[in-house]
PDB file of C-alpha atoms in Angstrom:
ATOM      1  CA  MET S 264      -2.529 -19.068  29.735  1.00  0.00           C
ATOM      2  CA  THR S 265      -3.555 -16.014  31.770  1.00  0.00           C
ATOM      3  CA  THR S 266      -5.031 -16.670  35.205  1.00  0.00           C
ATOM      4  CA  GLN S 267      -7.163 -14.370  37.332  1.00  0.00           C
ATOM      5  CA  ARG S 268      -5.546 -13.417  40.639  1.00  0.00           C
ATOM      6  CA  ASN S 269      -7.438 -14.886  43.585  1.00  0.00           C
ATOM      7  CA  HIS S 270      -7.902 -12.131  46.135  1.00  0.00           C
ATOM      8  CA  THR S 271      -9.066 -14.468  48.891  1.00  0.00           C
ATOM      9  CA  ALA S 272      -5.524 -15.614  49.740  1.00  0.00           C
ATOM     10  CA  PRO S 273      -2.130 -13.886  49.606  1.00  0.00           C
ATOM     11  CA  ALA S 274       0.164 -14.659  46.696  1.00  0.00           C
ATOM     12  CA  SER S 275       3.061 -15.498  48.998  1.00  0.00           C
ATOM     13  CA  GLY S 276       4.121 -15.308  52.636  1.00  0.00           C
ATOM     14  CA  ARG S 277       2.280 -13.385  55.303  1.00  0.00           C
ATOM     15  CA  ASP S 278      -0.587 -10.978  54.676  1.00  0.00           C
ATOM     16  CA  TYR S 279       0.490  -8.021  56.800  1.00  0.00           C
ATOM     17  CA  ALA S 280      -2.523  -5.850  55.983  1.00  0.00           C
ATOM     18  CA  ALA S 281      -4.847  -8.626  57.157  1.00  0.00           C
ATOM     19  CA  GLU S 282      -2.818  -9.056  60.354  1.00  0.00           C
ATOM     20  CA  GLU S 283      -2.918  -5.319  61.063  1.00  0.00           C
ATOM     21  CA  TRP S 284      -6.690  -5.188  60.540  1.00  0.00           C
ATOM     22  CA  ALA S 285      -7.240  -8.282  62.686  1.00  0.00           C
ATOM     23  CA  ARG S 286      -5.296  -6.688  65.556  1.00  0.00           C
ATOM     24  CA  LEU S 287      -7.468  -3.597  65.344  1.00  0.00           C
ATOM     25  CA  CYS S 288     -10.691  -5.614  65.263  1.00  0.00           C
ATOM     26  CA  LYS S 289      -9.661  -7.611  68.354  1.00  0.00           C
ATOM     27  CA  ARG S 290      -9.305  -4.483  70.477  1.00  0.00           C
ATOM     28  CA  ASP S 291     -12.058  -3.243  72.775  1.00  0.00           C
ATOM     29  CA  PRO S 292     -14.408  -1.344  70.421  1.00  0.00           C
ATOM     30  CA  ASP S 293     -15.037   1.279  73.115  1.00  0.00           C
ATOM     31  CA  ALA S 294     -11.343   1.927  73.768  1.00  0.00           C
ATOM     32  CA  LEU S 295      -9.712   5.117  72.534  1.00  0.00           C
ATOM     33  CA  ALA S 296      -7.941   4.590  69.208  1.00  0.00           C
ATOM     34  CA  VAL S 297      -6.945   8.014  67.871  1.00  0.00           C
ATOM     35  CA  ALA S 298      -7.006  11.510  69.332  1.00  0.00           C
ATOM     36  CA  GLU S 299      -6.563  15.043  68.012  1.00  0.00           C
ATOM     37  CA  PRO S 300      -6.565  18.176  70.179  1.00  0.00           C
ATOM     38  CA  GLU S 301     -10.348  18.582  69.755  1.00  0.00           C
ATOM     39  CA  ARG S 302     -11.520  15.121  68.693  1.00  0.00           C
ATOM     40  CA  GLU S 303     -11.291  11.450  69.660  1.00  0.00           C
ATOM     41  CA  VAL S 304     -12.454   8.243  67.982  1.00  0.00           C
ATOM     42  CA  THR S 305     -12.827   4.824  69.515  1.00  0.00           C
ATOM     43  CA  VAL S 306     -11.647   1.576  67.979  1.00  0.00           C
ATOM     44  CA  GLY S 307     -15.184   0.748  66.867  1.00  0.00           C
ATOM     45  CA  GLU S 308     -15.638   4.166  65.281  1.00  0.00           C
ATOM     46  CA  LEU S 309     -12.293   3.895  63.478  1.00  0.00           C
ATOM     47  CA  ILE S 310     -13.253   0.518  62.023  1.00  0.00           C
ATOM     48  CA  ALA S 311     -16.623   1.838  60.820  1.00  0.00           C
ATOM     49  CA  LEU S 312     -15.111   4.993  59.309  1.00  0.00           C
ATOM     50  CA  SER S 313     -12.422   2.992  57.524  1.00  0.00           C
ATOM     51  CA  ARG S 314     -14.895   0.536  56.003  1.00  0.00           C
ATOM     52  CA  THR S 315     -17.086   3.417  54.845  1.00  0.00           C
ATOM     53  CA  ARG S 316     -14.091   5.131  53.229  1.00  0.00           C
ATOM     54  CA  ALA S 317     -13.010   1.853  51.620  1.00  0.00           C
ATOM     55  CA  GLY S 318     -16.447   1.525  50.051  1.00  0.00           C
ATOM     56  CA  GLN S 319     -16.112   5.020  48.598  1.00  0.00           C
ATOM     57  CA  LEU S 320     -12.655   4.258  47.205  1.00  0.00           C
ATOM     58  CA  LEU S 321     -13.884   1.058  45.577  1.00  0.00           C
ATOM     59  CA  ALA S 322     -16.829   2.918  44.045  1.00  0.00           C
ATOM     60  CA  GLN S 323     -14.425   5.531  42.694  1.00  0.00           C
ATOM     61  CA  GLY S 324     -12.246   3.019  40.897  1.00  0.00           C
ATOM     62  CA  VAL S 325      -9.625   1.859  43.387  1.00  0.00           C
ATOM     63  CA  THR S 326      -8.648  -1.776  42.828  1.00  0.00           C
ATOM     64  CA  PRO S 327      -5.823  -3.951  44.219  1.00  0.00           C
ATOM     65  CA  GLY S 328      -2.536  -2.349  43.225  1.00  0.00           C
ATOM     66  CA  SER S 329      -4.075   1.070  42.454  1.00  0.00           C
ATOM     67  CA  ARG S 330      -1.974   4.056  43.465  1.00  0.00           C
ATOM     68  CA  VAL S 331      -3.833   6.310  45.900  1.00  0.00           C
ATOM     69  CA  ILE S 332      -2.293   9.683  46.762  1.00  0.00           C
ATOM     70  CA  VAL S 333      -3.190  11.073  50.186  1.00  0.00           C
ATOM     71  CA  ALA S 334      -2.243  14.693  50.929  1.00  0.00           C
ATOM     72  CA  ARG S 335      -3.619  15.435  54.386  1.00  0.00           C
ATOM     73  CA  PRO S 336      -2.499  17.207  57.554  1.00  0.00           C
ATOM     74  CA  ASN S 337      -2.125  15.235  60.782  1.00  0.00           C
ATOM     75  CA  ASN S 338      -5.738  14.335  61.388  1.00  0.00           C
ATOM     76  CA  ILE S 339      -7.974  11.358  61.990  1.00  0.00           C
ATOM     77  CA  GLU S 340      -9.033  11.372  58.342  1.00  0.00           C
ATOM     78  CA  PHE S 341      -5.504  10.379  57.311  1.00  0.00           C
ATOM     79  CA  VAL S 342      -5.663   7.307  59.550  1.00  0.00           C
ATOM     80  CA  VAL S 343      -9.040   6.420  58.036  1.00  0.00           C
ATOM     81  CA  ASP S 344      -7.592   6.844  54.526  1.00  0.00           C
ATOM     82  CA  TYR S 345      -4.609   4.639  55.357  1.00  0.00           C
ATOM     83  CA  LEU S 346      -6.749   1.792  56.684  1.00  0.00           C
ATOM     84  CA  ALA S 347      -9.249   2.124  53.819  1.00  0.00           C
ATOM     85  CA  ILE S 348      -6.478   1.831  51.233  1.00  0.00           C
ATOM     86  CA  ARG S 349      -5.235  -1.299  52.987  1.00  0.00           C
ATOM     87  CA  LEU S 350      -8.762  -2.739  52.917  1.00  0.00           C
ATOM     88  CA  CYS S 351      -8.938  -2.125  49.155  1.00  0.00           C
ATOM     89  CA  GLY S 352      -5.487  -3.556  48.475  1.00  0.00           C
ATOM     90  CA  GLY S 353      -4.307  -0.208  47.111  1.00  0.00           C
ATOM     91  CA  VAL S 354      -0.841   1.333  47.175  1.00  0.00           C
ATOM     92  CA  LEU S 355      -0.428   4.320  49.495  1.00  0.00           C
ATOM     93  CA  VAL S 356       1.377   7.436  48.267  1.00  0.00           C
ATOM     94  CA  ASN S 357       1.432   9.918  51.160  1.00  0.00           C
ATOM     95  CA  LEU S 358       2.438  13.488  50.357  1.00  0.00           C
ATOM     96  CA  PRO S 359       2.419  16.772  52.301  1.00  0.00           C
ATOM     97  CA  TRP S 360      -0.959  18.494  51.931  1.00  0.00           C
ATOM     98  CA  SER S 361       0.829  21.619  50.669  1.00  0.00           C
ATOM     99  CA  ALA S 362       2.867  19.788  48.007  1.00  0.00           C
ATOM    100  CA  GLY S 363       1.066  21.593  45.142  1.00  0.00           C
ATOM    101  CA  THR S 364       2.548  20.705  41.753  1.00  0.00           C
ATOM    102  CA  SER S 365       4.156  17.567  43.194  1.00  0.00           C
ATOM    103  CA  ILE S 366       0.667  16.170  43.785  1.00  0.00           C
ATOM    104  CA  THR S 367      -0.551  16.770  40.239  1.00  0.00           C
ATOM    105  CA  GLU S 368       2.729  15.636  38.668  1.00  0.00           C
ATOM    106  CA  LEU S 369       2.846  12.394  40.621  1.00  0.00           C
ATOM    107  CA  ALA S 370      -0.834  11.724  39.960  1.00  0.00           C
ATOM    108  CA  GLU S 371       0.012  11.721  36.256  1.00  0.00           C
ATOM    109  CA  ILE S 372       3.322   9.857  36.498  1.00  0.00           C
ATOM    110  CA  LEU S 373       1.931   7.132  38.755  1.00  0.00           C
ATOM    111  CA  ASP S 374      -1.447   6.993  36.998  1.00  0.00           C
ATOM    112  CA  ALA S 375      -3.084   7.385  40.398  1.00  0.00           C
ATOM    113  CA  SER S 376      -6.631   6.076  40.636  1.00  0.00           C
ATOM    114  CA  CYS S 377      -7.546   8.541  43.360  1.00  0.00           C
ATOM    115  CA  VAL S 378      -6.115  11.663  45.002  1.00  0.00           C
ATOM    116  CA  ILE S 379      -7.381  12.539  48.478  1.00  0.00           C
ATOM    117  CA  LEU S 380      -7.017  16.167  49.556  1.00  0.00           C
ATOM    118  CA  THR S 381      -8.293  18.281  52.430  1.00  0.00           C
ATOM    119  CA  GLU S 382     -10.480  20.692  50.488  1.00  0.00           C
ATOM    120  CA  HIS S 383     -10.640  23.561  52.973  1.00  0.00           C
ATOM    121  CA  LEU S 384      -6.835  23.704  53.041  1.00  0.00           C
ATOM    122  CA  VAL S 385      -6.210  23.725  49.295  1.00  0.00           C
ATOM    123  CA  GLY S 386      -9.145  26.093  48.684  1.00  0.00           C
ATOM    124  CA  ASP S 387      -9.879  27.082  45.087  1.00  0.00           C
ATOM    125  CA  ASN S 388      -6.408  26.183  43.837  1.00  0.00           C
ATOM    126  CA  SER S 389      -6.946  25.814  40.095  1.00  0.00           C
ATOM    127  CA  LEU S 390      -3.958  23.481  39.985  1.00  0.00           C
ATOM    128  CA  PHE S 391      -6.089  20.697  41.396  1.00  0.00           C
ATOM    129  CA  ASP S 392      -8.652  21.068  38.625  1.00  0.00           C
ATOM    130  CA  GLN S 393      -6.139  19.060  36.589  1.00  0.00           C
ATOM    131  CA  LEU S 394      -6.929  16.018  38.714  1.00  0.00           C
ATOM    132  CA  GLY S 395     -10.393  15.678  37.194  1.00  0.00           C
ATOM    133  CA  GLU S 396     -12.036  12.361  38.062  1.00  0.00           C
ATOM    134  CA  ARG S 397      -8.997  11.342  40.087  1.00  0.00           C
ATOM    135  CA  CYS S 398      -9.993  13.754  42.855  1.00  0.00           C
ATOM    136  CA  PHE S 399     -11.676  11.915  45.745  1.00  0.00           C
ATOM    137  CA  ARG S 400     -15.347  12.770  46.208  1.00  0.00           C
ATOM    138  CA  PRO S 401     -16.017  12.537  49.966  1.00  0.00           C
ATOM    139  CA  ASP S 402     -19.764  13.187  49.791  1.00  0.00           C
ATOM    140  CA  GLU S 403     -20.514  10.457  47.283  1.00  0.00           C
ATOM    141  CA  ASP S 404     -22.652   7.595  48.598  1.00  0.00           C
ATOM    142  CA  ALA S 405     -21.313   4.061  48.288  1.00  0.00           C
ATOM    143  CA  SER S 406     -21.792   0.622  49.775  1.00  0.00           C
ATOM    144  CA  ILE S 407     -19.766  -0.120  52.882  1.00  0.00           C
ATOM    145  CA  GLY S 408     -16.323  -1.569  52.222  1.00  0.00           C
ATOM    146  CA  PRO S 409     -15.070  -5.095  52.927  1.00  0.00           C
ATOM    147  CA  GLU S 410     -14.929  -6.639  56.399  1.00  0.00           C
ATOM    148  CA  VAL S 411     -11.345  -7.766  55.816  1.00  0.00           C
ATOM    149  CA  PRO S 412      -8.578  -6.462  53.529  1.00  0.00           C
ATOM    150  CA  VAL S 413      -8.182  -7.743  49.992  1.00  0.00           C
ATOM    151  CA  ALA S 414      -5.440 -10.355  50.247  1.00  0.00           C
ATOM    152  CA  ARG S 415      -1.975  -9.183  49.199  1.00  0.00           C
ATOM    153  CA  GLY S 416       1.308 -11.072  49.282  1.00  0.00           C
ATOM    154  CA  GLU S 417       4.197  -9.766  51.344  1.00  0.00           C
ATOM    155  CA  ASP S 418       6.284  -9.158  48.210  1.00  0.00           C
ATOM    156  CA  GLU S 419       3.625  -7.010  46.502  1.00  0.00           C
ATOM    157  CA  LEU S 420       3.874  -3.218  46.345  1.00  0.00           C
ATOM    158  CA  ALA S 421       2.308  -1.525  49.376  1.00  0.00           C
ATOM    159  CA  TRP S 422       3.772   1.967  49.659  1.00  0.00           C
ATOM    160  CA  LEU S 423       5.592   4.552  47.575  1.00  0.00           C
ATOM    161  CA  ALA S 424       7.738   6.590  49.967  1.00  0.00           C
ATOM    162  CA  CYS S 425       8.349   9.976  48.394  1.00  0.00           C
ATOM    163  CA  THR S 426      11.241  12.337  48.984  1.00  0.00           C
ATOM    164  CA  SER S 427      10.549  15.976  49.795  1.00  0.00           C
ATOM    165  CA  GLY S 428      10.756  17.184  46.201  1.00  0.00           C
ATOM    166  CA  THR S 429      12.748  20.306  47.090  1.00  0.00           C
ATOM    167  CA  THR S 430      14.848  19.950  43.921  1.00  0.00           C
ATOM    168  CA  GLY S 431      12.099  18.815  41.550  1.00  0.00           C
ATOM    169  CA  THR S 432       9.418  16.160  41.286  1.00  0.00           C
ATOM    170  CA  PRO S 433       9.652  13.858  44.341  1.00  0.00           C
ATOM    171  CA  LYS S 434      11.388  10.521  43.862  1.00  0.00           C
ATOM    172  CA  ALA S 435       9.509   7.504  45.173  1.00  0.00           C
ATOM    173  CA  ALA S 436      11.107   4.512  46.875  1.00  0.00           C
ATOM    174  CA  MET S 437       9.121   1.303  46.397  1.00  0.00           C
ATOM    175  CA  HIS S 438       8.255  -0.711  49.499  1.00  0.00           C
ATOM    176  CA  ASN S 439       6.446  -4.016  49.555  1.00  0.00           C
ATOM    177  CA  PHE S 440       4.316  -5.175  52.471  1.00  0.00           C
ATOM    178  CA  ALA S 441       7.266  -6.942  54.106  1.00  0.00           C
ATOM    179  CA  THR S 442       9.690  -3.993  54.007  1.00  0.00           C
ATOM    180  CA  LEU S 443       6.980  -1.605  55.175  1.00  0.00           C
ATOM    181  CA  GLU S 444       6.240  -3.906  58.109  1.00  0.00           C
ATOM    182  CA  ARG S 445       9.884  -4.368  59.008  1.00  0.00           C
ATOM    183  CA  GLN S 446      10.687  -0.650  59.124  1.00  0.00           C
ATOM    184  CA  THR S 447       8.081  -0.072  61.817  1.00  0.00           C
ATOM    185  CA  GLN S 448       8.774  -3.317  63.652  1.00  0.00           C
ATOM    186  CA  VAL S 449      12.487  -2.544  64.108  1.00  0.00           C
ATOM    187  CA  PHE S 450      11.737   0.762  65.835  1.00  0.00           C
ATOM    188  CA  ALA S 451       9.026  -0.713  68.064  1.00  0.00           C
ATOM    189  CA  GLU S 452      11.337  -3.531  69.160  1.00  0.00           C
ATOM    190  CA  HIS S 453      14.347  -1.259  69.682  1.00  0.00           C
ATOM    191  CA  PHE S 454      12.448   1.006  72.066  1.00  0.00           C
ATOM    192  CA  ARG S 455      10.561  -1.924  73.645  1.00  0.00           C
ATOM    193  CA  LEU S 456       7.265  -0.140  73.209  1.00  0.00           C
ATOM    194  CA  THR S 457       3.963  -1.804  74.113  1.00  0.00           C
ATOM    195  CA  ALA S 458       0.217  -1.218  73.949  1.00  0.00           C
ATOM    196  CA  ASP S 459       0.544   0.831  77.149  1.00  0.00           C
ATOM    197  CA  ASP S 460       2.718   3.453  75.428  1.00  0.00           C
ATOM    198  CA  PRO S 461       0.714   6.203  73.659  1.00  0.00           C
ATOM    199  CA  ILE S 462       2.452   7.518  70.533  1.00  0.00           C
ATOM    200  CA  LEU S 463       2.557  11.254  69.774  1.00  0.00           C
ATOM    201  CA  VAL S 464       2.487  11.922  66.010  1.00  0.00           C
ATOM    202  CA  THR S 465       4.199  15.280  65.540  1.00  0.00           C
ATOM    203  CA  SER S 466       5.927  14.958  62.152  1.00  0.00           C
ATOM    204  CA  PRO S 467       3.723  15.604  59.096  1.00  0.00           C
ATOM    205  CA  VAL S 468       1.955  12.431  57.958  1.00  0.00           C
ATOM    206  CA  GLY S 469       2.846  13.364  54.392  1.00  0.00           C
ATOM    207  CA  HIS S 470       6.382  12.200  55.167  1.00  0.00           C
ATOM    208  CA  ALA S 471       7.718   8.727  55.905  1.00  0.00           C
ATOM    209  CA  VAL S 472       8.654   9.349  59.537  1.00  0.00           C
ATOM    210  CA  ALA S 473       5.127  10.017  60.810  1.00  0.00           C
ATOM    211  CA  LEU S 474       3.634   7.163  58.798  1.00  0.00           C
ATOM    212  CA  LEU S 475       6.154   4.546  59.928  1.00  0.00           C
ATOM    213  CA  PHE S 476       6.834   5.580  63.502  1.00  0.00           C
ATOM    214  CA  GLY S 477       3.563   7.271  64.361  1.00  0.00           C
ATOM    215  CA  VAL S 478       0.481   6.003  62.543  1.00  0.00           C
ATOM    216  CA  ARG S 479       1.701   2.503  61.748  1.00  0.00           C
ATOM    217  CA  MET S 480       3.519   1.978  65.027  1.00  0.00           C
ATOM    218  CA  SER S 481       0.410   2.799  67.057  1.00  0.00           C
ATOM    219  CA  LEU S 482      -1.566   0.290  64.990  1.00  0.00           C
ATOM    220  CA  MET S 483       1.182  -2.314  65.344  1.00  0.00           C
ATOM    221  CA  LEU S 484       1.330  -1.913  69.125  1.00  0.00           C
ATOM    222  CA  ASN S 485      -2.425  -1.451  69.687  1.00  0.00           C
ATOM    223  CA  SER S 486      -1.554   1.767  71.509  1.00  0.00           C
ATOM    224  CA  VAL S 487      -3.309   5.127  71.528  1.00  0.00           C
ATOM    225  CA  MET S 488      -2.354   7.385  68.599  1.00  0.00           C
ATOM    226  CA  VAL S 489      -2.233  11.113  69.401  1.00  0.00           C
ATOM    227  CA  LEU S 490      -2.052  13.502  66.439  1.00  0.00           C
ATOM    228  CA  VAL S 491      -0.658  17.038  66.586  1.00  0.00           C
ATOM    229  CA  THR S 492      -2.704  18.598  63.788  1.00  0.00           C
ATOM    230  CA  ARG S 493      -0.543  21.715  63.472  1.00  0.00           C
ATOM    231  CA  TRP S 494       2.816  21.904  65.203  1.00  0.00           C
ATOM    232  CA  LYS S 495       3.074  24.083  68.275  1.00  0.00           C
ATOM    233  CA  ALA S 496       5.162  23.106  71.268  1.00  0.00           C
ATOM    234  CA  GLU S 497       2.362  24.251  73.581  1.00  0.00           C
ATOM    235  CA  THR S 498      -0.138  21.956  71.847  1.00  0.00           C
ATOM    236  CA  ALA S 499       2.269  19.032  71.937  1.00  0.00           C
ATOM    237  CA  ALA S 500       2.972  19.579  75.633  1.00  0.00           C
ATOM    238  CA  ASP S 501      -0.746  19.617  76.443  1.00  0.00           C
ATOM    239  CA  LEU S 502      -1.311  16.390  74.494  1.00  0.00           C
ATOM    240  CA  VAL S 503       1.662  14.635  76.094  1.00  0.00           C
ATOM    241  CA  GLU S 504       0.286  15.494  79.521  1.00  0.00           C
ATOM    242  CA  ARG S 505      -3.330  14.627  78.656  1.00  0.00           C
ATOM    243  CA  TYR S 506      -2.592  11.225  77.107  1.00  0.00           C
ATOM    244  CA  GLN S 507       0.722  10.444  78.838  1.00  0.00           C
ATOM    245  CA  CYS S 508       2.547   9.995  75.539  1.00  0.00           C
ATOM    246  CA  VAL S 509       5.807   8.062  75.693  1.00  0.00           C
ATOM    247  CA  PHE S 510       7.315   8.321  72.207  1.00  0.00           C
ATOM    248  CA  THR S 511       7.537  10.729  69.302  1.00  0.00           C
ATOM    249  CA  VAL S 512       9.726  11.261  66.229  1.00  0.00           C
ATOM    250  CA  ALA S 513      10.086  14.740  64.789  1.00  0.00           C
ATOM    251  CA  PRO S 514      12.377  16.953  62.701  1.00  0.00           C
ATOM    252  CA  THR S 515      15.095  18.984  64.385  1.00  0.00           C
ATOM    253  CA  PRO S 516      13.125  22.292  64.514  1.00  0.00           C
ATOM    254  CA  PHE S 517      10.403  20.516  66.516  1.00  0.00           C
ATOM    255  CA  LEU S 518      13.043  19.304  68.970  1.00  0.00           C
ATOM    256  CA  VAL S 519      14.362  22.866  69.277  1.00  0.00           C
ATOM    257  CA  ASP S 520      10.851  24.089  70.140  1.00  0.00           C
ATOM    258  CA  THR S 521      10.292  21.249  72.602  1.00  0.00           C
ATOM    259  CA  VAL S 522      13.546  21.898  74.451  1.00  0.00           C
ATOM    260  CA  ALA S 523      12.857  25.642  74.550  1.00  0.00           C
ATOM    261  CA  HIS S 524       9.367  25.021  75.958  1.00  0.00           C
ATOM    262  CA  ALA S 525      10.718  22.717  78.671  1.00  0.00           C
ATOM    263  CA  GLU S 526      13.466  25.212  79.538  1.00  0.00           C
ATOM    264  CA  THR S 527      10.912  28.014  79.859  1.00  0.00           C
ATOM    265  CA  HIS S 528       7.931  26.233  81.407  1.00  0.00           C
ATOM    266  CA  GLY S 529       9.507  23.242  83.129  1.00  0.00           C
ATOM    267  CA  ILE S 530       9.214  19.511  82.484  1.00  0.00           C
ATOM    268  CA  GLU S 531       5.879  18.870  84.208  1.00  0.00           C
ATOM    269  CA  LYS S 532       3.892  18.420  80.983  1.00  0.00           C
ATOM    270  CA  TRP S 533       6.675  16.423  79.305  1.00  0.00           C
ATOM    271  CA  LYS S 534       7.371  13.968  82.155  1.00  0.00           C
ATOM    272  CA  SER S 535       5.882  10.899  80.436  1.00  0.00           C
ATOM    273  CA  LEU S 536       7.880  11.377  77.198  1.00  0.00           C
ATOM    274  CA  ARG S 537      10.792   8.908  77.238  1.00  0.00           C
ATOM    275  CA  PHE S 538      11.965   8.829  73.610  1.00  0.00           C
ATOM    276  CA  PHE S 539      12.475  11.593  71.037  1.00  0.00           C
ATOM    277  CA  PRO S 540      14.430  10.475  67.940  1.00  0.00           C
ATOM    278  CA  SER S 541      14.936  13.432  65.619  1.00  0.00           C
ATOM    279  CA  ALA S 542      15.281  13.225  61.839  1.00  0.00           C
ATOM    280  CA  GLY S 543      15.415  15.322  58.704  1.00  0.00           C
ATOM    281  CA  ALA S 544      18.425  17.474  59.608  1.00  0.00           C
ATOM    282  CA  PRO S 545      21.565  17.130  61.743  1.00  0.00           C
ATOM    283  CA  VAL S 546      21.003  17.464  65.485  1.00  0.00           C
ATOM    284  CA  PRO S 547      23.694  19.753  66.940  1.00  0.00           C
ATOM    285  CA  ARG S 548      25.533  18.417  69.987  1.00  0.00           C
ATOM    286  CA  LEU S 549      24.678  21.577  71.886  1.00  0.00           C
ATOM    287  CA  LEU S 550      20.975  20.895  71.305  1.00  0.00           C
ATOM    288  CA  VAL S 551      21.369  17.328  72.577  1.00  0.00           C
ATOM    289  CA  ARG S 552      23.082  18.616  75.721  1.00  0.00           C
ATOM    290  CA  ARG S 553      20.278  21.134  76.238  1.00  0.00           C
ATOM    291  CA  ALA S 554      17.703  18.366  75.734  1.00  0.00           C
ATOM    292  CA  MET S 555      19.412  16.097  78.270  1.00  0.00           C
ATOM    293  CA  LYS S 556      19.192  18.879  80.831  1.00  0.00           C
ATOM    294  CA  ALA S 557      15.687  20.148  79.992  1.00  0.00           C
ATOM    295  CA  LEU S 558      14.176  16.657  79.467  1.00  0.00           C
ATOM    296  CA  PRO S 559      16.225  14.427  81.806  1.00  0.00           C
ATOM    297  CA  HIS S 560      13.903  11.428  81.481  1.00  0.00           C
ATOM    298  CA  CYS S 561      13.841  11.511  77.659  1.00  0.00           C
ATOM    299  CA  GLN S 562      16.349   9.906  75.276  1.00  0.00           C
ATOM    300  CA  VAL S 563      17.178  12.166  72.317  1.00  0.00           C
ATOM    301  CA  TRP S 564      19.117  11.037  69.242  1.00  0.00           C
ATOM    302  CA  SER S 565      19.195  11.481  65.459  1.00  0.00           C
ATOM    303  CA  TYR S 566      18.862   9.335  62.359  1.00  0.00           C
ATOM    304  CA  PHE S 567      18.252   9.872  58.627  1.00  0.00           C
ATOM    305  CA  GLY S 568      17.251   8.256  55.335  1.00  0.00           C
ATOM    306  CA  THR S 569      13.816   6.924  56.290  1.00  0.00           C
ATOM    307  CA  SER S 570      12.286   7.083  52.807  1.00  0.00           C
ATOM    308  CA  GLU S 571      15.171   5.313  51.112  1.00  0.00           C
ATOM    309  CA  ALA S 572      16.054   2.763  53.817  1.00  0.00           C
TER     310      ALA S 572
END
């Protein structure tokens, strides 16, 4: 006999999406939640935006387990998308906004219910006409989304972590709610980060690193999330100083730029930054030695394999 899944209780174990949302809702609604160089949103505003977006996704066919592709730059809208997908019980597939054919290919392969793009960045790219009804319609009216996330068990699919796709269509590693939670938790515990430690999100949110150790870690810690919308060392330095950011993860070229900026302009703007793990390419020993000298209060080290771990 076939039974209808009850979406008022998780199938098994903990409901990590519900826990994440509950943490957010318990914060001071007037406190700063997310910042960009030219924009800030409070906790209350982030909750309202996410519920509105969730209502739109539901109206456009997203159901529990639906694959939702998000191809955005580092902006507040990505955070809203992430939380809205969690509210709907969907499966996040985050891709670089410039991924082009990878977006359309994966939309077909994964039978994505919705593809969210930043229209002014992709322009009139005829490639995206192939998405048809899958393409998210941001101006469409819909009822507000649920107050709490659709219940999902910890062993259910939560995230498809895609490789870069430099040699073909990206490969996607499957993560359930438990493995997604654990990846972020391990980093937060290792660095002993708390709600008092603002997180600087420098890596592109289309990749695993920024999602796990930027967006999700800020939400896990209840700390301020600071997004670098387009990488420039000068912008990052200003944001670190303005919000007293403590932690960031970024690819090796970003570390090169950061060290060069500190060597040229001094460490004043970078003083609060204590941790800078670097991923995506080997970190030369000479660069580490330069970093130790230019950023004496900051720990720099390398790791790899985030998507597949």
